mmCIF file of C-alpha atoms in Angstrom:
data_model
loop_
_atom_site.group_PDB
_atom_site.id
_atom_site.type_symbol
_atom_site.label_atom_id
_atom_site.label_comp_id
_atom_site.label_asym_id
_atom_site.label_seq_id
_atom_site.Cartn_x
_atom_site.Cartn_y
_atom_site.Cartn_z
ATOM 1 C CA UNK A 1 12.564 -29.023 -17.410
ATOM 2 C CA UNK A 2 8.923 -29.926 -17.011
ATOM 3 C CA UNK A 3 6.653 -27.438 -14.904
ATOM 4 C CA UNK A 4 2.937 -27.646 -14.062
ATOM 5 C CA UNK A 5 1.161 -24.294 -14.270
ATOM 6 C CA UNK A 6 -2.097 -24.355 -12.158
ATOM 7 C CA UNK A 7 -4.060 -21.579 -13.466
ATOM 8 C CA UNK A 8 -7.005 -20.411 -11.379
ATOM 9 C CA UNK A 9 -9.761 -19.852 -14.067
ATOM 10 C CA UNK A 10 -13.093 -18.137 -13.629
ATOM 11 C CA UNK A 11 -15.938 -17.031 -15.640
ATOM 12 C CA UNK A 12 -18.771 -14.437 -14.787
ATOM 13 C CA UNK A 13 -21.330 -15.628 -12.107
ATOM 14 C CA UNK A 14 -19.440 -18.882 -11.598
ATOM 15 C CA UNK A 15 -16.926 -20.211 -9.164
ATOM 16 C CA UNK A 16 -13.221 -20.428 -9.748
ATOM 17 C CA UNK A 17 -11.599 -23.721 -10.794
ATOM 18 C CA UNK A 18 -8.070 -24.882 -11.015
ATOM 19 C CA UNK A 19 -6.656 -25.961 -14.529
ATOM 20 C CA UNK A 20 -3.215 -27.569 -14.793
ATOM 21 C CA UNK A 21 -0.944 -27.174 -17.926
ATOM 22 C CA UNK A 22 2.333 -29.194 -18.400
ATOM 23 C CA UNK A 23 5.011 -27.266 -20.173
ATOM 24 C CA UNK A 24 8.712 -28.123 -20.929
ATOM 25 C CA UNK A 25 10.391 -24.854 -20.293
ATOM 26 C CA UNK A 26 13.700 -23.036 -19.461
ATOM 27 C CA UNK A 27 14.463 -21.486 -16.038
ATOM 28 C CA UNK A 28 14.973 -18.225 -17.778
ATOM 29 C CA UNK A 29 11.515 -18.091 -19.405
ATOM 30 C CA UNK A 30 9.139 -15.425 -18.121
ATOM 31 C CA UNK A 31 5.949 -16.284 -16.916
ATOM 32 C CA UNK A 32 4.295 -14.321 -19.505
ATOM 33 C CA UNK A 33 6.231 -16.574 -22.124
ATOM 34 C CA UNK A 34 4.564 -19.677 -20.615
ATOM 35 C CA UNK A 35 1.145 -18.183 -20.723
ATOM 36 C CA UNK A 36 1.584 -17.304 -24.282
ATOM 37 C CA UNK A 37 2.666 -20.968 -24.866
ATOM 38 C CA UNK A 38 -0.306 -22.372 -22.992
ATOM 39 C CA UNK A 39 -2.760 -20.067 -24.951
ATOM 40 C CA UNK A 40 -0.937 -20.830 -28.372
ATOM 41 C CA UNK A 41 -0.176 -24.492 -27.906
ATOM 42 C CA UNK A 42 -2.670 -26.032 -25.508
ATOM 43 C CA UNK A 43 -5.586 -23.717 -24.703
ATOM 44 C CA UNK A 44 -6.709 -20.864 -26.880
ATOM 45 C CA UNK A 45 -9.709 -19.998 -24.403
ATOM 46 C CA UNK A 46 -7.414 -18.848 -21.552
ATOM 47 C CA UNK A 47 -7.792 -15.008 -21.198
ATOM 48 C CA UNK A 48 -4.996 -12.711 -19.802
ATOM 49 C CA UNK A 49 -3.601 -9.176 -20.364
ATOM 50 C CA UNK A 50 -0.165 -8.425 -21.971
ATOM 51 C CA UNK A 51 1.303 -5.673 -24.033
ATOM 52 C CA UNK A 52 4.837 -4.673 -23.912
ATOM 53 C CA UNK A 53 6.625 -7.666 -22.497
ATOM 54 C CA UNK A 54 9.371 -5.264 -21.217
ATOM 55 C CA UNK A 55 8.221 -4.090 -17.538
ATOM 56 C CA UNK A 56 6.949 -0.916 -19.042
ATOM 57 C CA UNK A 57 3.104 -0.974 -19.376
ATOM 58 C CA UNK A 58 1.928 -2.969 -16.437
ATOM 59 C CA UNK A 59 -0.722 -4.889 -18.386
ATOM 60 C CA UNK A 60 0.325 -8.263 -17.301
ATOM 61 C CA UNK A 61 -0.015 -7.957 -13.551
ATOM 62 C CA UNK A 62 -1.331 -11.233 -11.991
ATOM 63 C CA UNK A 63 -0.817 -13.252 -8.801
ATOM 64 C CA UNK A 64 2.158 -15.737 -9.105
ATOM 65 C CA UNK A 65 2.416 -18.271 -6.206
ATOM 66 C CA UNK A 66 0.178 -15.955 -4.051
ATOM 67 C CA UNK A 67 1.701 -12.522 -4.602
ATOM 68 C CA UNK A 68 1.028 -9.864 -7.111
ATOM 69 C CA UNK A 69 3.682 -9.451 -9.912
ATOM 70 C CA UNK A 70 4.293 -8.674 -13.538
ATOM 71 C CA UNK A 71 4.281 -11.889 -15.703
ATOM 72 C CA UNK A 72 6.757 -10.304 -17.970
ATOM 73 C CA UNK A 73 9.169 -9.574 -15.153
ATOM 74 C CA UNK A 74 9.211 -12.857 -13.274
ATOM 75 C CA UNK A 75 10.729 -16.061 -14.485
ATOM 76 C CA UNK A 76 10.190 -19.828 -13.956
ATOM 77 C CA UNK A 77 13.582 -20.427 -12.215
ATOM 78 C CA UNK A 78 13.263 -17.730 -9.703
ATOM 79 C CA UNK A 79 9.394 -18.622 -8.966
ATOM 80 C CA UNK A 80 10.571 -22.213 -8.349
ATOM 81 C CA UNK A 81 13.365 -21.146 -6.077
ATOM 82 C CA UNK A 82 11.023 -19.084 -3.987
ATOM 83 C CA UNK A 83 8.414 -21.598 -3.417
ATOM 84 C CA UNK A 84 9.220 -24.918 -1.624
ATOM 85 C CA UNK A 85 8.083 -27.808 -3.947
ATOM 86 C CA UNK A 86 6.744 -30.054 -1.478
ATOM 87 C CA UNK A 87 4.020 -32.712 -1.733
ATOM 88 C CA UNK A 88 2.466 -35.216 0.650
ATOM 89 C CA UNK A 89 4.666 -36.238 3.880
ATOM 90 C CA UNK A 90 7.097 -33.138 2.709
ATOM 91 C CA UNK A 91 8.422 -34.982 -0.016
ATOM 92 C CA UNK A 92 10.023 -32.933 -2.934
ATOM 93 C CA UNK A 93 7.661 -32.976 -5.994
ATOM 94 C CA UNK A 94 9.321 -34.433 -9.076
ATOM 95 C CA UNK A 95 7.499 -31.800 -11.092
ATOM 96 C CA UNK A 96 7.524 -28.421 -9.706
ATOM 97 C CA UNK A 97 4.127 -26.215 -9.795
ATOM 98 C CA UNK A 98 3.542 -22.615 -10.300
ATOM 99 C CA UNK A 99 0.169 -21.248 -9.372
ATOM 100 C CA UNK A 100 -1.349 -18.474 -11.357
ATOM 101 C CA UNK A 101 -4.339 -16.285 -10.207
ATOM 102 C CA UNK A 102 -6.023 -13.049 -11.066
ATOM 103 C CA UNK A 103 -5.250 -9.844 -9.065
ATOM 104 C CA UNK A 104 -6.985 -9.407 -5.928
ATOM 105 C CA UNK A 105 -9.474 -6.582 -4.657
ATOM 106 C CA UNK A 106 -11.013 -6.493 -8.101
ATOM 107 C CA UNK A 107 -13.781 -8.578 -9.524
ATOM 108 C CA UNK A 108 -12.976 -11.195 -12.294
ATOM 109 C CA UNK A 109 -14.046 -10.779 -15.864
ATOM 110 C CA UNK A 110 -12.594 -13.903 -17.099
ATOM 111 C CA UNK A 111 -9.584 -16.157 -15.990
ATOM 112 C CA UNK A 112 -6.700 -13.646 -15.233
ATOM 113 C CA UNK A 113 -8.645 -10.634 -16.607
ATOM 114 C CA UNK A 114 -10.092 -8.246 -13.792
ATOM 115 C CA UNK A 115 -12.311 -5.266 -13.782
ATOM 116 C CA UNK A 116 -10.052 -2.384 -12.790
ATOM 117 C CA UNK A 117 -12.775 0.165 -12.739
ATOM 118 C CA UNK A 118 -12.375 0.769 -8.928
ATOM 119 C CA UNK A 119 -8.685 1.065 -9.441
ATOM 120 C CA UNK A 120 -9.022 3.898 -12.071
ATOM 121 C CA UNK A 121 -12.004 5.653 -10.132
ATOM 122 C CA UNK A 122 -9.878 5.854 -7.026
ATOM 123 C CA UNK A 123 -7.012 7.118 -8.883
ATOM 124 C CA UNK A 124 -9.184 9.969 -10.386
ATOM 125 C CA UNK A 125 -10.542 10.729 -6.792
ATOM 126 C CA UNK A 126 -7.255 12.126 -5.672
ATOM 127 C CA UNK A 127 -7.056 14.558 -8.639
ATOM 128 C CA UNK A 128 -3.656 13.152 -10.051
ATOM 129 C CA UNK A 129 -2.816 16.037 -12.058
ATOM 130 C CA UNK A 130 -1.363 19.601 -11.731
ATOM 131 C CA UNK A 131 -3.788 22.187 -10.430
ATOM 132 C CA UNK A 132 -5.435 24.277 -13.330
ATOM 133 C CA UNK A 133 -3.554 27.405 -12.194
ATOM 134 C CA UNK A 134 -0.165 25.255 -12.450
ATOM 135 C CA UNK A 135 -0.969 24.289 -15.833
ATOM 136 C CA UNK A 136 -1.126 27.771 -17.396
ATOM 137 C CA UNK A 137 1.126 27.895 -20.246
ATOM 138 C CA UNK A 138 3.923 30.243 -19.506
ATOM 139 C CA UNK A 139 5.882 32.457 -22.143
ATOM 140 C CA UNK A 140 8.587 30.038 -21.529
ATOM 141 C CA UNK A 141 8.879 26.417 -20.671
ATOM 142 C CA UNK A 142 7.885 25.103 -16.950
ATOM 143 C CA UNK A 143 11.089 25.528 -14.972
ATOM 144 C CA UNK A 144 12.049 23.376 -12.193
ATOM 145 C CA UNK A 145 15.356 23.186 -10.213
ATOM 146 C CA UNK A 146 17.011 19.755 -10.168
ATOM 147 C CA UNK A 147 16.203 19.376 -6.561
ATOM 148 C CA UNK A 148 12.380 20.080 -7.364
ATOM 149 C CA UNK A 149 12.456 17.483 -10.053
ATOM 150 C CA UNK A 150 14.054 14.818 -8.048
ATOM 151 C CA UNK A 151 11.065 14.941 -5.650
ATOM 152 C CA UNK A 152 9.145 13.396 -8.436
ATOM 153 C CA UNK A 153 11.107 10.725 -9.867
ATOM 154 C CA UNK A 154 10.378 7.620 -7.730
ATOM 155 C CA UNK A 155 6.455 8.303 -7.974
ATOM 156 C CA UNK A 156 6.910 8.962 -11.523
ATOM 157 C CA UNK A 157 8.116 5.453 -12.082
ATOM 158 C CA UNK A 158 4.740 4.090 -11.467
ATOM 159 C CA UNK A 159 3.212 2.072 -14.369
ATOM 160 C CA UNK A 160 -0.329 1.644 -12.692
ATOM 161 C CA UNK A 161 -0.054 -2.207 -12.915
ATOM 162 C CA UNK A 162 -2.205 -2.529 -9.939
ATOM 163 C CA UNK A 163 -0.105 -4.961 -7.977
ATOM 164 C CA UNK A 164 0.006 -2.666 -4.850
ATOM 165 C CA UNK A 165 -3.904 -2.413 -5.095
ATOM 166 C CA UNK A 166 -4.326 -6.085 -5.402
ATOM 167 C CA UNK A 167 -2.408 -6.707 -2.176
ATOM 168 C CA UNK A 168 -3.762 -3.842 -0.110
ATOM 169 C CA UNK A 169 -5.152 -5.134 3.193
ATOM 170 C CA UNK A 170 -6.752 -1.716 3.992
ATOM 171 C CA UNK A 171 -8.584 -1.798 0.629
ATOM 172 C CA UNK A 172 -9.858 -5.464 1.221
ATOM 173 C CA UNK A 173 -11.772 -4.332 4.534
ATOM 174 C CA UNK A 174 -12.451 -0.755 3.756
ATOM 175 C CA UNK A 175 -14.051 -0.242 0.438
ATOM 176 C CA UNK A 176 -13.914 3.639 0.853
ATOM 177 C CA UNK A 177 -10.092 3.698 1.087
ATOM 178 C CA UNK A 178 -8.759 4.920 -2.324
ATOM 179 C CA UNK A 179 -5.661 2.716 -2.311
ATOM 180 C CA UNK A 180 -1.764 2.824 -2.310
ATOM 181 C CA UNK A 181 -1.477 3.506 -6.088
ATOM 182 C CA UNK A 182 -3.787 6.786 -5.679
ATOM 183 C CA UNK A 183 -2.081 7.939 -2.637
ATOM 184 C CA UNK A 184 1.467 7.451 -4.147
ATOM 185 C CA UNK A 185 0.208 9.635 -7.168
ATOM 186 C CA UNK A 186 -1.365 12.027 -4.507
ATOM 187 C CA UNK A 187 2.145 12.509 -3.008
ATOM 188 C CA UNK A 188 3.408 13.331 -6.504
ATOM 189 C CA UNK A 189 1.103 16.167 -6.764
ATOM 190 C CA UNK A 190 1.935 17.488 -3.205
ATOM 191 C CA UNK A 191 5.547 17.412 -4.106
ATOM 192 C CA UNK A 192 5.251 19.052 -7.355
ATOM 193 C CA UNK A 193 6.457 22.678 -7.121
ATOM 194 C CA UNK A 194 4.226 23.736 -10.096
ATOM 195 C CA UNK A 195 1.098 22.760 -8.168
ATOM 196 C CA UNK A 196 -0.783 25.707 -6.262
ATOM 197 C CA UNK A 197 -3.388 23.343 -4.577
ATOM 198 C CA UNK A 198 -1.247 21.670 -1.719
ATOM 199 C CA UNK A 199 -3.414 22.803 1.261
ATOM 200 C CA UNK A 200 -6.722 21.788 -0.406
ATOM 201 C CA UNK A 201 -5.156 18.488 -1.459
ATOM 202 C CA UNK A 202 -3.821 17.686 2.161
ATOM 203 C CA UNK A 203 -7.273 18.473 3.543
ATOM 204 C CA UNK A 204 -8.918 16.053 1.254
ATOM 205 C CA UNK A 205 -6.253 13.212 1.778
ATOM 206 C CA UNK A 206 -6.640 13.797 5.708
ATOM 207 C CA UNK A 207 -10.475 12.871 5.315
ATOM 208 C CA UNK A 208 -11.319 9.924 7.723
ATOM 209 C CA UNK A 209 -10.155 6.538 6.525
ATOM 210 C CA UNK A 210 -10.758 7.306 2.792
ATOM 211 C CA UNK A 211 -7.292 8.957 2.622
ATOM 212 C CA UNK A 212 -4.032 8.390 4.329
ATOM 213 C CA UNK A 213 -5.305 7.327 7.633
ATOM 214 C CA UNK A 214 -6.911 4.320 6.033
ATOM 215 C CA UNK A 215 -3.470 2.780 5.489
ATOM 216 C CA UNK A 216 -2.837 -0.116 7.888
ATOM 217 C CA UNK A 217 1.032 0.242 7.170
ATOM 218 C CA UNK A 218 1.306 -3.554 6.254
ATOM 219 C CA UNK A 219 4.229 -2.833 3.763
ATOM 220 C CA UNK A 220 2.629 -5.241 1.266
ATOM 221 C CA UNK A 221 2.394 -2.481 -1.355
ATOM 222 C CA UNK A 222 6.191 -1.703 -1.004
ATOM 223 C CA UNK A 223 6.925 -5.324 -1.077
ATOM 224 C CA UNK A 224 5.199 -6.038 -4.531
ATOM 225 C CA UNK A 225 5.723 -2.934 -6.493
ATOM 226 C CA UNK A 226 7.873 -3.748 -9.505
ATOM 227 C CA UNK A 227 9.203 -0.213 -9.919
ATOM 228 C CA UNK A 228 10.318 0.506 -6.312
ATOM 229 C CA UNK A 229 7.833 3.294 -6.092
ATOM 230 C CA UNK A 230 7.322 2.298 -2.194
ATOM 231 C CA UNK A 231 3.581 3.527 -1.963
ATOM 232 C CA UNK A 232 3.586 3.135 1.729
ATOM 233 C CA UNK A 233 6.557 5.552 2.063
ATOM 234 C CA UNK A 234 4.824 7.949 0.068
ATOM 235 C CA UNK A 235 1.717 7.925 2.058
ATOM 236 C CA UNK A 236 3.640 8.332 5.038
ATOM 237 C CA UNK A 237 5.288 11.585 3.674
ATOM 238 C CA UNK A 238 1.870 12.927 3.088
ATOM 239 C CA UNK A 239 0.804 12.104 6.661
ATOM 240 C CA UNK A 240 3.946 14.076 7.747
ATOM 241 C CA UNK A 241 2.937 17.139 5.770
ATOM 242 C CA UNK A 242 -0.551 16.957 7.343
ATOM 243 C CA UNK A 243 0.867 16.476 10.929
ATOM 244 C CA UNK A 244 3.094 19.458 10.473
ATOM 245 C CA UNK A 245 -0.088 21.627 9.795
ATOM 246 C CA UNK A 246 -2.342 20.055 12.306
ATOM 247 C CA UNK A 247 -2.877 20.257 16.064
ATOM 248 C CA UNK A 248 -3.899 17.219 18.364
ATOM 249 C CA UNK A 249 -7.392 18.515 18.738
ATOM 250 C CA UNK A 250 -8.071 18.420 14.880
ATOM 251 C CA UNK A 251 -9.020 14.818 14.671
ATOM 252 C CA UNK A 252 -8.459 11.413 16.233
ATOM 253 C CA UNK A 253 -6.035 10.345 13.589
ATOM 254 C CA UNK A 254 -3.890 13.202 14.204
ATOM 255 C CA UNK A 255 -4.021 12.719 17.997
ATOM 256 C CA UNK A 256 -3.084 8.910 17.517
ATOM 257 C CA UNK A 257 0.306 9.945 15.863
ATOM 258 C CA UNK A 258 1.095 12.843 18.098
ATOM 259 C CA UNK A 259 0.005 11.379 21.283
ATOM 260 C CA UNK A 260 2.044 8.104 20.618
ATOM 261 C CA UNK A 261 5.179 10.185 20.146
ATOM 262 C CA UNK A 262 4.569 12.159 23.152
ATOM 263 C CA UNK A 263 4.090 9.278 25.467
ATOM 264 C CA UNK A 264 7.148 7.344 24.154
ATOM 265 C CA UNK A 265 9.185 10.539 24.670
ATOM 266 C CA UNK A 266 7.814 10.674 28.333
ATOM 267 C CA UNK A 267 8.087 7.056 29.365
ATOM 268 C CA UNK A 268 10.042 5.118 26.703
ATOM 269 C CA UNK A 269 6.933 2.882 26.091
ATOM 270 C CA UNK A 270 3.204 3.710 25.932
ATOM 271 C CA UNK A 271 1.218 4.415 28.925
ATOM 272 C CA UNK A 272 -1.980 2.972 27.486
ATOM 273 C CA UNK A 273 -4.226 4.473 30.148
ATOM 274 C CA UNK A 274 -3.136 7.826 28.973
ATOM 275 C CA UNK A 275 -3.151 6.877 25.333
ATOM 276 C CA UNK A 276 -6.862 5.802 25.401
ATOM 277 C CA UNK A 277 -8.029 8.950 27.343
ATOM 278 C CA UNK A 278 -5.983 11.330 25.100
ATOM 279 C CA UNK A 279 -6.685 9.876 21.709
ATOM 280 C CA UNK A 280 -10.154 8.354 21.999
ATOM 281 C CA UNK A 281 -11.477 10.805 24.865
ATOM 282 C CA UNK A 282 -9.700 13.853 23.387
ATOM 283 C CA UNK A 283 -8.380 14.998 26.902
ATOM 284 C CA UNK A 284 -11.963 14.209 28.359
ATOM 285 C CA UNK A 285 -13.465 16.481 25.902
ATOM 286 C CA UNK A 286 -15.061 13.728 23.676
ATOM 287 C CA UNK A 287 -17.688 12.270 25.916
ATOM 288 C CA UNK A 288 -19.053 10.001 23.282
ATOM 289 C CA UNK A 289 -15.453 8.560 22.759
ATOM 290 C CA UNK A 290 -15.038 7.992 26.573
ATOM 291 C CA UNK A 291 -18.341 6.386 26.817
ATOM 292 C CA UNK A 292 -17.296 3.991 23.810
ATOM 293 C CA UNK A 293 -14.209 2.701 25.735
ATOM 294 C CA UNK A 294 -15.828 2.672 29.227
ATOM 295 C CA UNK A 295 -17.007 -0.818 28.911
ATOM 296 C CA UNK A 296 -13.595 -2.119 27.686
ATOM 297 C CA UNK A 297 -11.888 -0.424 30.788
ATOM 298 C CA UNK A 298 -14.291 -1.753 33.149
ATOM 299 C CA UNK A 299 -13.617 -5.376 31.775
ATOM 300 C CA UNK A 300 -10.028 -4.896 32.037
ATOM 301 C CA UNK A 301 -10.456 -3.623 35.574
ATOM 302 C CA UNK A 302 -12.609 -6.672 36.672
ATOM 303 C CA UNK A 303 -10.009 -9.189 35.162
ATOM 304 C CA UNK A 304 -7.089 -7.472 36.670
ATOM 305 C CA UNK A 305 -5.760 -6.307 33.278
ATOM 306 C CA UNK A 306 -5.966 -2.527 34.000
ATOM 307 C CA UNK A 307 -2.556 -1.152 35.126
ATOM 308 C CA UNK A 308 -2.947 0.935 38.277
ATOM 309 C CA UNK A 309 0.640 2.670 37.782
ATOM 310 C CA UNK A 310 3.067 3.241 34.952
ATOM 311 C CA UNK A 311 6.725 2.617 35.424
ATOM 312 C CA UNK A 312 8.754 4.304 32.608
ATOM 313 C CA UNK A 313 11.263 1.955 30.935
ATOM 314 C CA UNK A 314 14.991 1.757 31.123
ATOM 315 C CA UNK A 315 16.689 4.029 28.523
ATOM 316 C CA UNK A 316 13.853 6.592 28.435
ATOM 317 C CA UNK A 317 16.148 9.673 28.189
ATOM 318 C CA UNK A 318 18.124 7.943 25.063
ATOM 319 C CA UNK A 319 14.761 7.192 23.472
ATOM 320 C CA UNK A 320 13.724 10.881 24.064
ATOM 321 C CA UNK A 321 16.980 12.147 22.665
ATOM 322 C CA UNK A 322 16.650 9.960 19.566
ATOM 323 C CA UNK A 323 13.217 11.224 18.856
ATOM 324 C CA UNK A 324 14.206 14.893 19.376
ATOM 325 C CA UNK A 325 17.192 14.553 17.138
ATOM 326 C CA UNK A 326 15.003 13.159 14.511
ATOM 327 C CA UNK A 327 12.308 15.999 14.884
ATOM 328 C CA UNK A 328 15.092 18.534 14.721
ATOM 329 C CA UNK A 329 16.561 17.141 11.519
ATOM 330 C CA UNK A 330 12.920 16.924 9.910
ATOM 331 C CA UNK A 331 12.558 20.594 11.046
ATOM 332 C CA UNK A 332 15.263 21.820 8.962
#
């Protein structure tokens, strides 16, 4: 079948342009196969990265129809099935189209090749290797139980393709956030029984919005990861390790999570009056925080949007029982 590949091309210091290529392909051809044919048969100037062609190296990550993926893993048939092929007046197009673009959150070098310096710098920032003391060569091999080794399997599958980093909303608005790839690797270090620097790591990952609290929990990193590493789940596990060690008074991020749970247990849903006072105002201890939310409170009050009383929701006892059951299970 014929397919039009609309490639977003860009050179340094220039605006991106769309260039279309018509190919006669099979449904099972991978997107990388098609890019190779475009380069070999039609336009030798097209730039993109590739290497293994077997979903191992991660080199060929690009955006395909608006989402980050590996070009060697996705095929023509599945891409056409995912994207409605509609033209003007919602008429089905005779020739389907597939849009190819470079990864996001990184500057473009040329065409589909991006500068991944920030990606690697942020990975290095979380110290993604076992601590020095943990790397001391023993008389025999490094020993781990099957259970200890199993904690590393999922994060060990990461191939550093950059798909999660490309789609990270938190990274897009917060240049200090290290990114889901780095924090997934960070969890691997926290979970590694050979590492003896866990407490220092957790303090580092707890820092402001640079670490785990910068994550907006949008799930995009999970949805695009080609290796099912589930970076957001790993970030959540680091958060839980931090929460187990911290008190509400330690930081606003800690209070946000703990107060949320306490208020839901108490009322079934959140009493937003208490939530603001306890999280931002730190139980009336943070005067600056209280002054910061005072204008919002006054505007809500004058517009009749400030609730003067709070009624617990129906089923509060059941909600409380569920939360306590989960907390008890996690504490085992």
